[in-house]
PDB file of C-alpha atoms and ligand atoms in Angstrom:
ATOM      1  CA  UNK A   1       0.000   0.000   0.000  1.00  0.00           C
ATOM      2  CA  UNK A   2       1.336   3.518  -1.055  1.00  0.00           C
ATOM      3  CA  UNK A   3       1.239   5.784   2.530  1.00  0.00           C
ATOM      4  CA  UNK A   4       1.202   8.786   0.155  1.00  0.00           C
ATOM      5  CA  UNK A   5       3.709  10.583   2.653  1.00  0.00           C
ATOM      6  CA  UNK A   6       6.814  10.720   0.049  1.00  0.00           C
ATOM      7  CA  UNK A   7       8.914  13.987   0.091  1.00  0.00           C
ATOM      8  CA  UNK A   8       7.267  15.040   3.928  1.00  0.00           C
ATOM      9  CA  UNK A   9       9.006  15.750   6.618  1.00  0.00           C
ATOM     10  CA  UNK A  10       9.448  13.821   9.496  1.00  0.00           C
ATOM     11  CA  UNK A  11      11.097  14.558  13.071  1.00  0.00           C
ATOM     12  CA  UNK A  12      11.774  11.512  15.142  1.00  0.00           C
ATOM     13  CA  UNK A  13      12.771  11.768  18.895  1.00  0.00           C
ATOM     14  CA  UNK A  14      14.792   9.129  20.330  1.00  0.00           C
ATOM     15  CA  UNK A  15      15.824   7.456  17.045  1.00  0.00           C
ATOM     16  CA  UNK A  16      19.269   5.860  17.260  1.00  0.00           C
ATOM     17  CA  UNK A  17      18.161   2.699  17.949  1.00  0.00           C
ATOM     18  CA  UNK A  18      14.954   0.579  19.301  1.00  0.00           C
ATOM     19  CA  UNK A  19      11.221   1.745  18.683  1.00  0.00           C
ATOM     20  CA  UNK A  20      12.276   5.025  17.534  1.00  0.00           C
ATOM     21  CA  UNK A  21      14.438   4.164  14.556  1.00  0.00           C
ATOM     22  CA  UNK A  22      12.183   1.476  13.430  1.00  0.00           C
ATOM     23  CA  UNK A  23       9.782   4.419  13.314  1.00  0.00           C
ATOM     24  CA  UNK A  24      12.369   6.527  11.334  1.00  0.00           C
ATOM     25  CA  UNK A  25      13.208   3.472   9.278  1.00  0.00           C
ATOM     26  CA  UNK A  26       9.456   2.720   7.909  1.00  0.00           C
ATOM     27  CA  UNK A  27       9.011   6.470   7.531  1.00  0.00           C
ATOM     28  CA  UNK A  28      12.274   6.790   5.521  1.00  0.00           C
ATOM     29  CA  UNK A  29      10.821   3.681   3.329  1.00  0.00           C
ATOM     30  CA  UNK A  30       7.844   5.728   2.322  1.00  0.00           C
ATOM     31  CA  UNK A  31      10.074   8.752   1.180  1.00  0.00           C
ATOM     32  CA  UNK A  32       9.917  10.740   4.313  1.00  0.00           C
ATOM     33  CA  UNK A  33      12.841  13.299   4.187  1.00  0.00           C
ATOM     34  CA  UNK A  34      14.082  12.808   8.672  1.00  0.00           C
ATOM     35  CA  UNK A  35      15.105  15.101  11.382  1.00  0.00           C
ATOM     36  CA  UNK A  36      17.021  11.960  13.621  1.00  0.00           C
ATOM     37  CA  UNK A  37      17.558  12.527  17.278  1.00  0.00           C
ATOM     38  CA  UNK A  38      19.164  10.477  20.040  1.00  0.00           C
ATOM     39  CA  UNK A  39      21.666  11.651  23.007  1.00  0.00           C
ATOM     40  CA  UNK A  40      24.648   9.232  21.844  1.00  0.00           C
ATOM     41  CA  UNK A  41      26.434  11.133  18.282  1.00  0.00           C
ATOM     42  CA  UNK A  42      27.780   7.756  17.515  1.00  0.00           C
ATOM     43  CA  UNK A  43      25.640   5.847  16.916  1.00  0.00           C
ATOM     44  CA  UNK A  44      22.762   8.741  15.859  1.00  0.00           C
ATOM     45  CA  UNK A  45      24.925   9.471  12.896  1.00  0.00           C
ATOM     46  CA  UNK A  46      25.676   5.618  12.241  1.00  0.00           C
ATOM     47  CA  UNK A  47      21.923   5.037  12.200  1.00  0.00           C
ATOM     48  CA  UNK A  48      21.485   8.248  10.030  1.00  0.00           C
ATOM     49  CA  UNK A  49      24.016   6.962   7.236  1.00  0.00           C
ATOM     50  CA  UNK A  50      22.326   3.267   7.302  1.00  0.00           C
ATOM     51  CA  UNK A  51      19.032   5.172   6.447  1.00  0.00           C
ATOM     52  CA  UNK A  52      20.280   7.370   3.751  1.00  0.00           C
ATOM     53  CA  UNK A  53      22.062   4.275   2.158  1.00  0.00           C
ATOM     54  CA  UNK A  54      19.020   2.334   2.139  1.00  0.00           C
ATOM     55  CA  UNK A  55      16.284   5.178   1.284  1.00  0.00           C
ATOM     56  CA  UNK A  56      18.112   7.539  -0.195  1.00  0.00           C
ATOM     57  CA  UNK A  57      15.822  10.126   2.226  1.00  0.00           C
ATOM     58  CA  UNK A  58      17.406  13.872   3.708  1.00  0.00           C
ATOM     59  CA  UNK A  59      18.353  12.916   7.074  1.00  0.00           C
ATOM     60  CA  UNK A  60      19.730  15.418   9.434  1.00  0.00           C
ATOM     61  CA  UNK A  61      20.696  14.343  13.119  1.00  0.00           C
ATOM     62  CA  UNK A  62      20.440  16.521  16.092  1.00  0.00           C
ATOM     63  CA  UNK A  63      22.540  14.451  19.062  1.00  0.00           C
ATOM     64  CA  UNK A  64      20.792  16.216  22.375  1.00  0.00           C
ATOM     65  CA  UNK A  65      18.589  15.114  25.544  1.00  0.00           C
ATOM     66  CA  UNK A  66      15.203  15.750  23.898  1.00  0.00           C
ATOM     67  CA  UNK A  67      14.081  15.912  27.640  1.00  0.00           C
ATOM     68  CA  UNK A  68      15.929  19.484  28.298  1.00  0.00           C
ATOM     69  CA  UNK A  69      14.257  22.687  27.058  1.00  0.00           C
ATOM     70  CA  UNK A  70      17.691  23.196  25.035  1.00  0.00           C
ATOM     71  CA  UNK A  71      17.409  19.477  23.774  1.00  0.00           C
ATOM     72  CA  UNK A  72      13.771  20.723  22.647  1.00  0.00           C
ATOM     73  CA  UNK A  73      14.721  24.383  21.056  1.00  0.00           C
ATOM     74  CA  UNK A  74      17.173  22.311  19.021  1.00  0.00           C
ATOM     75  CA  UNK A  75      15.280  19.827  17.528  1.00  0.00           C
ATOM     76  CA  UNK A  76      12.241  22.349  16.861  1.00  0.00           C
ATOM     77  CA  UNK A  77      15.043  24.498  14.971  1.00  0.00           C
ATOM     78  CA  UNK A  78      16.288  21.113  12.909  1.00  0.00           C
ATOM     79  CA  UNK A  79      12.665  20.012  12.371  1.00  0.00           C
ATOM     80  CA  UNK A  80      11.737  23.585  11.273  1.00  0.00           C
ATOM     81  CA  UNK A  81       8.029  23.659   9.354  1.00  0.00           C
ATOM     82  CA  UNK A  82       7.773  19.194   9.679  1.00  0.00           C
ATOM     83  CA  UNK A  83       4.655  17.507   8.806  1.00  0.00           C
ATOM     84  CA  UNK A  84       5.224  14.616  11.278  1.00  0.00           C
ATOM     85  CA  UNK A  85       6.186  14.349  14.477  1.00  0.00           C
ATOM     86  CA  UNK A  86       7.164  11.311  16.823  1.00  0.00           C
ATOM     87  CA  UNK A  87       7.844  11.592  20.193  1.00  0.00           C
ATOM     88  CA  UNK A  88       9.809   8.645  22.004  1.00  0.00           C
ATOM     89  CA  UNK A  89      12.336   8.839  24.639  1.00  0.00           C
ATOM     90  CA  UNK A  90      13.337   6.848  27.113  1.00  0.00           C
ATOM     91  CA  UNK A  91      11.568   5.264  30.242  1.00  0.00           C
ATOM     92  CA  UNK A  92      11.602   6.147  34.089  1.00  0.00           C
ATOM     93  CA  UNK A  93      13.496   3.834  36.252  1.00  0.00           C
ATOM     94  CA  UNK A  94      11.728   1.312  37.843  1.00  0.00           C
ATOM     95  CA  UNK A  95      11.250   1.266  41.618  1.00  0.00           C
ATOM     96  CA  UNK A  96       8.897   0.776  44.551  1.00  0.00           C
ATOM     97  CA  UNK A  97       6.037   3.418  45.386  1.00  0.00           C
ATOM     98  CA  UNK A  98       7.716   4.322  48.442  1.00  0.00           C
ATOM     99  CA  UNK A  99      11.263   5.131  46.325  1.00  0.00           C
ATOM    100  CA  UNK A 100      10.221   8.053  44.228  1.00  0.00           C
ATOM    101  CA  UNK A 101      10.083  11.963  45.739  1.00  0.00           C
ATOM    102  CA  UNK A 102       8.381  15.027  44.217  1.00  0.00           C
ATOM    103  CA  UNK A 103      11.837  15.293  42.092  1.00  0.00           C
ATOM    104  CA  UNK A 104      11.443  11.867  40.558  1.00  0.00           C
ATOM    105  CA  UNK A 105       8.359  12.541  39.255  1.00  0.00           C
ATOM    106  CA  UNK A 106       9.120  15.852  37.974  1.00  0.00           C
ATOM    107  CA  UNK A 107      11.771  14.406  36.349  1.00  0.00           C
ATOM    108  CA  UNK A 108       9.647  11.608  34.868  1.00  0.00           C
ATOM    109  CA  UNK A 109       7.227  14.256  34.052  1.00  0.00           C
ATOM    110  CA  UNK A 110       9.328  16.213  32.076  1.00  0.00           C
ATOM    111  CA  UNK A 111      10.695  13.562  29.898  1.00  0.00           C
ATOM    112  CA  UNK A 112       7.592  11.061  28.962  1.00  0.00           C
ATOM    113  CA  UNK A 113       4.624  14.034  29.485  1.00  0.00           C
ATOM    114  CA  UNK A 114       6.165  17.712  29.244  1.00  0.00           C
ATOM    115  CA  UNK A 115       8.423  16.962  26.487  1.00  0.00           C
ATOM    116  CA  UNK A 116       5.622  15.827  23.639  1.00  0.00           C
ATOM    117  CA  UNK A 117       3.455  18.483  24.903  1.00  0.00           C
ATOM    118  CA  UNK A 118       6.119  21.420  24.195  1.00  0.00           C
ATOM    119  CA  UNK A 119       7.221  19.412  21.242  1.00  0.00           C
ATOM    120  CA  UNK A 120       3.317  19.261  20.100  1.00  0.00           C
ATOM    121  CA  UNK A 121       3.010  22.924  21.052  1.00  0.00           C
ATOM    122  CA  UNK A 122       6.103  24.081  19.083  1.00  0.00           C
ATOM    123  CA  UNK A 123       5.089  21.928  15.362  1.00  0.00           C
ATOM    124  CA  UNK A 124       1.595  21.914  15.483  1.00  0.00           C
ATOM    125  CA  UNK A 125       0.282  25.116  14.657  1.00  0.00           C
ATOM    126  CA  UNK A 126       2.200  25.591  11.477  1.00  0.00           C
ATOM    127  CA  UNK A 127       0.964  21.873  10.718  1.00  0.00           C
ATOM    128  CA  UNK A 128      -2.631  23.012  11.509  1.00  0.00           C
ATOM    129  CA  UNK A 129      -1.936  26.940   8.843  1.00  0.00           C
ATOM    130  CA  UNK A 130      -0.883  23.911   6.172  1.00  0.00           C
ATOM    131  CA  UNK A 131      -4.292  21.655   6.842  1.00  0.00           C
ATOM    132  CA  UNK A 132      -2.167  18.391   7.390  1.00  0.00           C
ATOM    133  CA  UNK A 133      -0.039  17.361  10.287  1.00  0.00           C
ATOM    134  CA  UNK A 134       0.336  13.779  12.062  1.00  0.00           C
ATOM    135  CA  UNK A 135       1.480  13.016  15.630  1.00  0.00           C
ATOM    136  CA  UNK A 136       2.452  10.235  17.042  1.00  0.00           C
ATOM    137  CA  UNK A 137       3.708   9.462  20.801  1.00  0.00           C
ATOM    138  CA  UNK A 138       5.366   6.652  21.728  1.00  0.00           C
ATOM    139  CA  UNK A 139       3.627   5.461  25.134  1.00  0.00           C
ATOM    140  CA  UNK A 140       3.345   2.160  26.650  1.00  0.00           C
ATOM    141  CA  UNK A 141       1.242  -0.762  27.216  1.00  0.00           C
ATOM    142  CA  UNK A 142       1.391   0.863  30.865  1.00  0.00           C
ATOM    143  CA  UNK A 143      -1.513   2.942  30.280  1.00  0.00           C
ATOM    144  CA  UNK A 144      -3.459   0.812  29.801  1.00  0.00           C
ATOM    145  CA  UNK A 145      -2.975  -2.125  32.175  1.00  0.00           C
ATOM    146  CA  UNK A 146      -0.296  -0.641  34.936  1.00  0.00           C
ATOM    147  CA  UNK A 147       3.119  -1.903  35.771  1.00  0.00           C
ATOM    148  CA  UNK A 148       3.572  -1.553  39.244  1.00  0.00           C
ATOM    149  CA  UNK A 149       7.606  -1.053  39.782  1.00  0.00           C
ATOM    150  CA  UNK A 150       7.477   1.206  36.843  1.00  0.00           C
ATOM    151  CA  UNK A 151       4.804   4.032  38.935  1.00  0.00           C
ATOM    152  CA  UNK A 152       6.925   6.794  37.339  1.00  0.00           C
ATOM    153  CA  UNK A 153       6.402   5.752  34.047  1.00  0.00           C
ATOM    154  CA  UNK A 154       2.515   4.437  34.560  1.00  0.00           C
ATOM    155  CA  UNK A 155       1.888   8.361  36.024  1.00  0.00           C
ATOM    156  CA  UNK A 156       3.718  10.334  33.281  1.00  0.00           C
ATOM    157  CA  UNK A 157       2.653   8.677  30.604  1.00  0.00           C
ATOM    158  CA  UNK A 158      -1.119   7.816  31.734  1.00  0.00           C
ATOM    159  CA  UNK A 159      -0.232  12.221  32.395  1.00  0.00           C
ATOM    160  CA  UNK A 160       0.414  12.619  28.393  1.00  0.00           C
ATOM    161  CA  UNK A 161      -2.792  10.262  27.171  1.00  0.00           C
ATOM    162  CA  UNK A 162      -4.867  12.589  28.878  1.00  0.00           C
ATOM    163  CA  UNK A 163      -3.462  15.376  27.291  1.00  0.00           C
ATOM    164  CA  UNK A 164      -3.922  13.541  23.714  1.00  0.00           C
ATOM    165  CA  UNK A 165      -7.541  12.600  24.201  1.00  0.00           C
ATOM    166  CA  UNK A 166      -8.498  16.324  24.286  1.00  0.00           C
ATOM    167  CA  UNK A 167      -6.011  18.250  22.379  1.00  0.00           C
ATOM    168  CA  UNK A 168      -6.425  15.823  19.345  1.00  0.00           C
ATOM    169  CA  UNK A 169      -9.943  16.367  19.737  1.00  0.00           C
ATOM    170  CA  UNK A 170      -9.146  20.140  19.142  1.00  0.00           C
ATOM    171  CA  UNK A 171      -6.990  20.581  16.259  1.00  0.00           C
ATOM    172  CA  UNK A 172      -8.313  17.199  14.032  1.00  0.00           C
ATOM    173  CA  UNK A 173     -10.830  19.572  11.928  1.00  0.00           C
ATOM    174  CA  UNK A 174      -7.209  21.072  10.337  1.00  0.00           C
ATOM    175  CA  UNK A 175      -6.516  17.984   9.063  1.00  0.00           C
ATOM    176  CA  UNK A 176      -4.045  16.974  12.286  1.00  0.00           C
ATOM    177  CA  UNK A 177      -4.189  13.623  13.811  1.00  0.00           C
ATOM    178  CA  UNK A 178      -2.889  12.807  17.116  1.00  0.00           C
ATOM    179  CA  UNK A 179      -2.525   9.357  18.284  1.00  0.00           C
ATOM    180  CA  UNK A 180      -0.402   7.343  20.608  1.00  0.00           C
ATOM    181  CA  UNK A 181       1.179   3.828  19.983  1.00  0.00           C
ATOM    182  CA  UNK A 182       1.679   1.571  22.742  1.00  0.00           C
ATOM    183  CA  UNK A 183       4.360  -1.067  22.502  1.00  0.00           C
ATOM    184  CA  UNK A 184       4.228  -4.477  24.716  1.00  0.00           C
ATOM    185  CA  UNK A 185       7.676  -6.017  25.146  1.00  0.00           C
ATOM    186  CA  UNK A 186       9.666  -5.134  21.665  1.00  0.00           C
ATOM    187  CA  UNK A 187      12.938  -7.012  20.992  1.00  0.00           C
ATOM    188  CA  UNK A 188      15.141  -3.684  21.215  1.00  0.00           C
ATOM    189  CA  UNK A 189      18.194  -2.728  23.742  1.00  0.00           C
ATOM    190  CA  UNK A 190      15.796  -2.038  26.901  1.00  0.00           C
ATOM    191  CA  UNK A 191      14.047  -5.688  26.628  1.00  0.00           C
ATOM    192  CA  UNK A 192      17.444  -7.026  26.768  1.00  0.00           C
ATOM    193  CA  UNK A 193      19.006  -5.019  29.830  1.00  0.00           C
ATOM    194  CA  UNK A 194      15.081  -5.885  31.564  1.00  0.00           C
ATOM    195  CA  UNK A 195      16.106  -9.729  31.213  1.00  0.00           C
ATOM    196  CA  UNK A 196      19.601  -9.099  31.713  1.00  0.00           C
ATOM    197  CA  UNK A 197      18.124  -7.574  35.273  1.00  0.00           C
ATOM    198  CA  UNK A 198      16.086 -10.820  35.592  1.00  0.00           C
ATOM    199  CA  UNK A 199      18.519 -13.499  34.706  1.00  0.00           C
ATOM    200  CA  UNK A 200      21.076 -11.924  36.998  1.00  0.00           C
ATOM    201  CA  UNK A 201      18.770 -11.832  40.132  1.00  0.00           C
ATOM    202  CA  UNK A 202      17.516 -15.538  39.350  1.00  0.00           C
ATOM    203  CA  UNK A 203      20.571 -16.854  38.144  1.00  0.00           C
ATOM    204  CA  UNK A 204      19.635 -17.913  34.976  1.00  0.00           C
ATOM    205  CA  UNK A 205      20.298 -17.636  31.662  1.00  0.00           C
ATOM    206  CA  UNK A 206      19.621 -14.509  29.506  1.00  0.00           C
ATOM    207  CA  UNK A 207      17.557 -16.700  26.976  1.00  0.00           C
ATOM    208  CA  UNK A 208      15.896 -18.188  29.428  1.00  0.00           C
ATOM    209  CA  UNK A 209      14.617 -14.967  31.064  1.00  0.00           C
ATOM    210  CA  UNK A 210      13.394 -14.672  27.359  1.00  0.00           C
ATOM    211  CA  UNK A 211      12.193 -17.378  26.793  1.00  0.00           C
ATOM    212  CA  UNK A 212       9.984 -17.323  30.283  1.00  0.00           C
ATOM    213  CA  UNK A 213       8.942 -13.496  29.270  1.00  0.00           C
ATOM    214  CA  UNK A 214       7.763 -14.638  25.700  1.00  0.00           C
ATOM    215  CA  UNK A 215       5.633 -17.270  27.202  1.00  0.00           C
ATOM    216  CA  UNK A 216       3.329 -14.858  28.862  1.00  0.00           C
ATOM    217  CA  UNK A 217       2.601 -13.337  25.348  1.00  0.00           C
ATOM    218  CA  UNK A 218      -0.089 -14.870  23.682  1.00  0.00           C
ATOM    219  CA  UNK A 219       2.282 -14.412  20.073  1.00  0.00           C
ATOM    220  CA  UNK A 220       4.875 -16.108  22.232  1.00  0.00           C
ATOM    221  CA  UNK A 221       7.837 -13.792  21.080  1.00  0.00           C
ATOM    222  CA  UNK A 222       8.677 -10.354  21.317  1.00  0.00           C
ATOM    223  CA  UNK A 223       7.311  -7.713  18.798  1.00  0.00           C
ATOM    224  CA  UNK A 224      10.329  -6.283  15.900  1.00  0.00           C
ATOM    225  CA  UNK A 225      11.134  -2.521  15.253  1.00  0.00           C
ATOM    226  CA  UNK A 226       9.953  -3.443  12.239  1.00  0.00           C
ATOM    227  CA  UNK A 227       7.154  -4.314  13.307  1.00  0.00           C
ATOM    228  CA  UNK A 228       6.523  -0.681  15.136  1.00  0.00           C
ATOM    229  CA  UNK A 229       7.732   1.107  12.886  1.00  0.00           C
ATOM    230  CA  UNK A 230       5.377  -0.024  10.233  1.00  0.00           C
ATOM    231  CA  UNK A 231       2.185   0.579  12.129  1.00  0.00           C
ATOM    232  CA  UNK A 232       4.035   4.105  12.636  1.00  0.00           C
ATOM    233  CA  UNK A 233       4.125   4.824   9.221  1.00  0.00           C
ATOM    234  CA  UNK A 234       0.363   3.853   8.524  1.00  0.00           C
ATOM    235  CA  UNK A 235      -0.956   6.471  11.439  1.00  0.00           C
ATOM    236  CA  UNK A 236       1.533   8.473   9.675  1.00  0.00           C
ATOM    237  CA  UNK A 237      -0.073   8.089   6.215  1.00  0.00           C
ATOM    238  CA  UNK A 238      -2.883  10.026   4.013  1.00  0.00           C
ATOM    239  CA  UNK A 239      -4.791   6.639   5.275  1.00  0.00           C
ATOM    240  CA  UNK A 240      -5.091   7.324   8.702  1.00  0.00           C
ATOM    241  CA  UNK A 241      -6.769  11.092   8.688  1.00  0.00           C
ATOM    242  CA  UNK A 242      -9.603   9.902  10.246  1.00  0.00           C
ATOM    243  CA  UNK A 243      -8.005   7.981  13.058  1.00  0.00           C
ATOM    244  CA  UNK A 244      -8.009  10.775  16.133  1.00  0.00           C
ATOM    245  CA  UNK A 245      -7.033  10.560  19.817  1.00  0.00           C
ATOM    246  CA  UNK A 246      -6.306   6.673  19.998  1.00  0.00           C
ATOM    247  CA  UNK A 247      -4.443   4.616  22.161  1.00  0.00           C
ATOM    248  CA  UNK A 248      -3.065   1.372  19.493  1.00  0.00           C
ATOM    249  CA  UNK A 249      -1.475  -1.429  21.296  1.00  0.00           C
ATOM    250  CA  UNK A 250       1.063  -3.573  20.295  1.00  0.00           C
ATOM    251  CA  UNK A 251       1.817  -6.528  22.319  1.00  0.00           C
ATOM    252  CA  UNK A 252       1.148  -9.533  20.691  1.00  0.00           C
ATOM    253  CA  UNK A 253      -1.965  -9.663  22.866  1.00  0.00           C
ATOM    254  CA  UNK A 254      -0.276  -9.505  26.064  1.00  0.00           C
ATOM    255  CA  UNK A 255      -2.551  -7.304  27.812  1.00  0.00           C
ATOM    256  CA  UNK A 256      -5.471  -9.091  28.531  1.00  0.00           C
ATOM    257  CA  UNK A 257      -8.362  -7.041  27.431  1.00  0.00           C
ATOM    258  CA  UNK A 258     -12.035  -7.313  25.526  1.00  0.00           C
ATOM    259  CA  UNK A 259     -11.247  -3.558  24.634  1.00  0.00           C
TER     260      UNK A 259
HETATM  261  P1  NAD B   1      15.945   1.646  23.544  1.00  0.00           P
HETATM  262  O1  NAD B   1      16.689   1.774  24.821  1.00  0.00           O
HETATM  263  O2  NAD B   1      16.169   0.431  22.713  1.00  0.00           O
HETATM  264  O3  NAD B   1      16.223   2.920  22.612  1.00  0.00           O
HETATM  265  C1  NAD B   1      16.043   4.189  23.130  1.00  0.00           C
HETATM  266  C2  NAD B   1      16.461   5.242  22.107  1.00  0.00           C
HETATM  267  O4  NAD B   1      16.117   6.504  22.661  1.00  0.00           O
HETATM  268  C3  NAD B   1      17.936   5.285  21.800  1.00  0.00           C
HETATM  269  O5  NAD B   1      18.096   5.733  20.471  1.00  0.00           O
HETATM  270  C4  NAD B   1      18.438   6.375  22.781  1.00  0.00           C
HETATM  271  O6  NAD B   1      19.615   6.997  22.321  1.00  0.00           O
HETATM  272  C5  NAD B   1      17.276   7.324  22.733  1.00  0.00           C
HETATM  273  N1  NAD B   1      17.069   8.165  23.915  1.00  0.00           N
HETATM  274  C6  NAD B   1      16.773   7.734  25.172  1.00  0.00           C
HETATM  275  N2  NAD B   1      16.596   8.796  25.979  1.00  0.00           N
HETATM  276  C7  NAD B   1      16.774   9.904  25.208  1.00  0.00           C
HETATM  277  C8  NAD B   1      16.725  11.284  25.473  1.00  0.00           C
HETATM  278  N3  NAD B   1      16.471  11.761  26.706  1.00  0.00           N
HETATM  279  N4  NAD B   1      16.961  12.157  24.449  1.00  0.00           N
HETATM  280  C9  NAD B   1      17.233  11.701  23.221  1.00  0.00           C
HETATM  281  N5  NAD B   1      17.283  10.389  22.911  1.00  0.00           N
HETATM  282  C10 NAD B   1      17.080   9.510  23.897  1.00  0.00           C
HETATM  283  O7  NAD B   1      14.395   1.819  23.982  1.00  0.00           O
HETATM  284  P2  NAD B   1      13.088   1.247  23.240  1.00  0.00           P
HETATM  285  O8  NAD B   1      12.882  -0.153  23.680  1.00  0.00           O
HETATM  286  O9  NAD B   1      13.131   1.583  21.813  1.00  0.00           O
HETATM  287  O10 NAD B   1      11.938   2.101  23.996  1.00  0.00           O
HETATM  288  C11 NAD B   1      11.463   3.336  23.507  1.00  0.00           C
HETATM  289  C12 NAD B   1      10.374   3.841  24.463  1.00  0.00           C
HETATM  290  O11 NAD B   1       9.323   2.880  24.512  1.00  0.00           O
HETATM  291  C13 NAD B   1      10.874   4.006  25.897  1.00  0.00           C
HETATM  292  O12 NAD B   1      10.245   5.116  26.489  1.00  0.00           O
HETATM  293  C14 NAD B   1      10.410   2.747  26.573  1.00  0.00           C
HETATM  294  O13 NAD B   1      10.244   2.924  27.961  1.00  0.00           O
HETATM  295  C15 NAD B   1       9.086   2.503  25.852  1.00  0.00           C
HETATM  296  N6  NAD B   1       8.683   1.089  25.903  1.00  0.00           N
HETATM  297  C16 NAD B   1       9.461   0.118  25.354  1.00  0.00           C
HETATM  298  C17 NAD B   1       9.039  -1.201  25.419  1.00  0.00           C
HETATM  299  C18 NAD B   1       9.882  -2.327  24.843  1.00  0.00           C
HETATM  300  O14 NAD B   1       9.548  -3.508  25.048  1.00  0.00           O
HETATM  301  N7  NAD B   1      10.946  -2.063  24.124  1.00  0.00           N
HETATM  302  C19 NAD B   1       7.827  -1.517  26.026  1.00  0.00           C
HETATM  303  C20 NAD B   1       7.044  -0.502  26.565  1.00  0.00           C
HETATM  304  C21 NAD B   1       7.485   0.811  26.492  1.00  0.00           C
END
């Protein structure tokens, strides 16, 4: 299926590796120019050239913390008038209720709540003058079905949904969409170093922390980048302008819902 998104422009938080650059990486494949962003320049720029090799897309790479406000004013500046926007960073520590003071949740506030909303705020309203504009956050499966050692990231992020389901609400009749994707366990760097965390504390193997993790998913394995990024790039598309304020979950079915 054409997305009818070639020659658009795209900025994508977080993107050097994981959810984010499978996001970049499906966009690119549809002819999305890319604004790339990740804190490490390394491997940002290696990411960036593997992109441009394969797609033959503009990609410019902005190495920051999209979580500071000068992280934020430089990305906006990259991104400049961009007709997509994906927000992604990276998760709160876990942690027990009792562990977290009024500066660990600002700080988890900031970086999986404040920063899409200022990022939203700042790319937006030129998206809304143009009468086309997508927006999609990367969330969590969190929101809807809470994981309790990871309170920080259940608050902030349940924070941001909020947010969504009204604000989309408000600018869809300009032809914006906002909508949030919400990953179950992908196969990236931060499932690993979760297992890694398991397997040490039981003494067991690394694939066998795997191995027990995938058998609680009704797929029985862990979702791809791939497939992220792809579902990405169809919320991102001319097909999805009537999808507005969603919450799309990818897990493979792990969270056991009717709806
Ligand atoms: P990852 O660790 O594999 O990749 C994270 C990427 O974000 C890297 O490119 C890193 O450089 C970049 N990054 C992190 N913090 C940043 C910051 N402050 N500024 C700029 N770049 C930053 O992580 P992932 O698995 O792709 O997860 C992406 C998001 O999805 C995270 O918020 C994570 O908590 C959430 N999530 C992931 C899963 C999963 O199974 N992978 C499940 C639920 C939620």
């Amino acid at each position: 299926m054409d997305m009818g998104i070639a020659g658009k422009r795209a900025l994508v938080c977080a993107s050097s590796r994981g959810l984010g650059l499978g996001c970049a990486e499906a966009l690119a494949a549809e002819g999305v120019d890319l604004v790339m962003n990740a804190r490490g320049r390394e491997a940002l720029e290696a990411s960036a050239q593997a992109i441009r090799d394969a797609h033959g897309v503009d990609v410019v790479t902005v190495a920051c913390d999209v979580t500071t406000a000068e992280g934020q004013a430089a990305v906006l500046k990259a991104a400049g008038r961009a007709d997509i926007l994906v927000n992604n960073a990276g998760g709160p520590p876990p942690g027990m209720w009792t562990d977290w003071e009024r500066d660990d949740f600002i700080r988890a506030l900031d970086a999986n709540m404040l920063t899409p909303i200022m990022l939203i705020k700042g790319l937006v309203p030129a998206m809304m003058e143009r009468g086309w504009g997508r927006v999609v956050n990367i969330t969590s499966q969190a929101v809807r079905s809470p994981i309790p050692v990871l309170g920080l990231s259940n608050s902030a992020r349940t924070g941001l949904t909020g947010y969504v389901a009204g604000t989309s609400r408000q600018v869809a009749a300009s032809g914006v969409t906002i909508n949030n994707l919400l990953p179950g366990i992908h196969a990236t760097d931060r499932a690993d170093s979760l297992d890694g965390a398991v397997a040490k504390s039981e003494g067991i193997t690394l694939e066998e922390a795997r191995a027990r993790r995938e058998a609680t998913i009704p797929a029985r394995r862990y979702g791809t980048r791939a497939e992220f990024g792809a579902a990405c790039a169809f919320l991102c598309s001319q097909h999805a302008g009537f999808i507005v304020g969603q919450n799309v979950l990818l897990d493979g079915g792990g969270v056991n819902l009717t709806m």
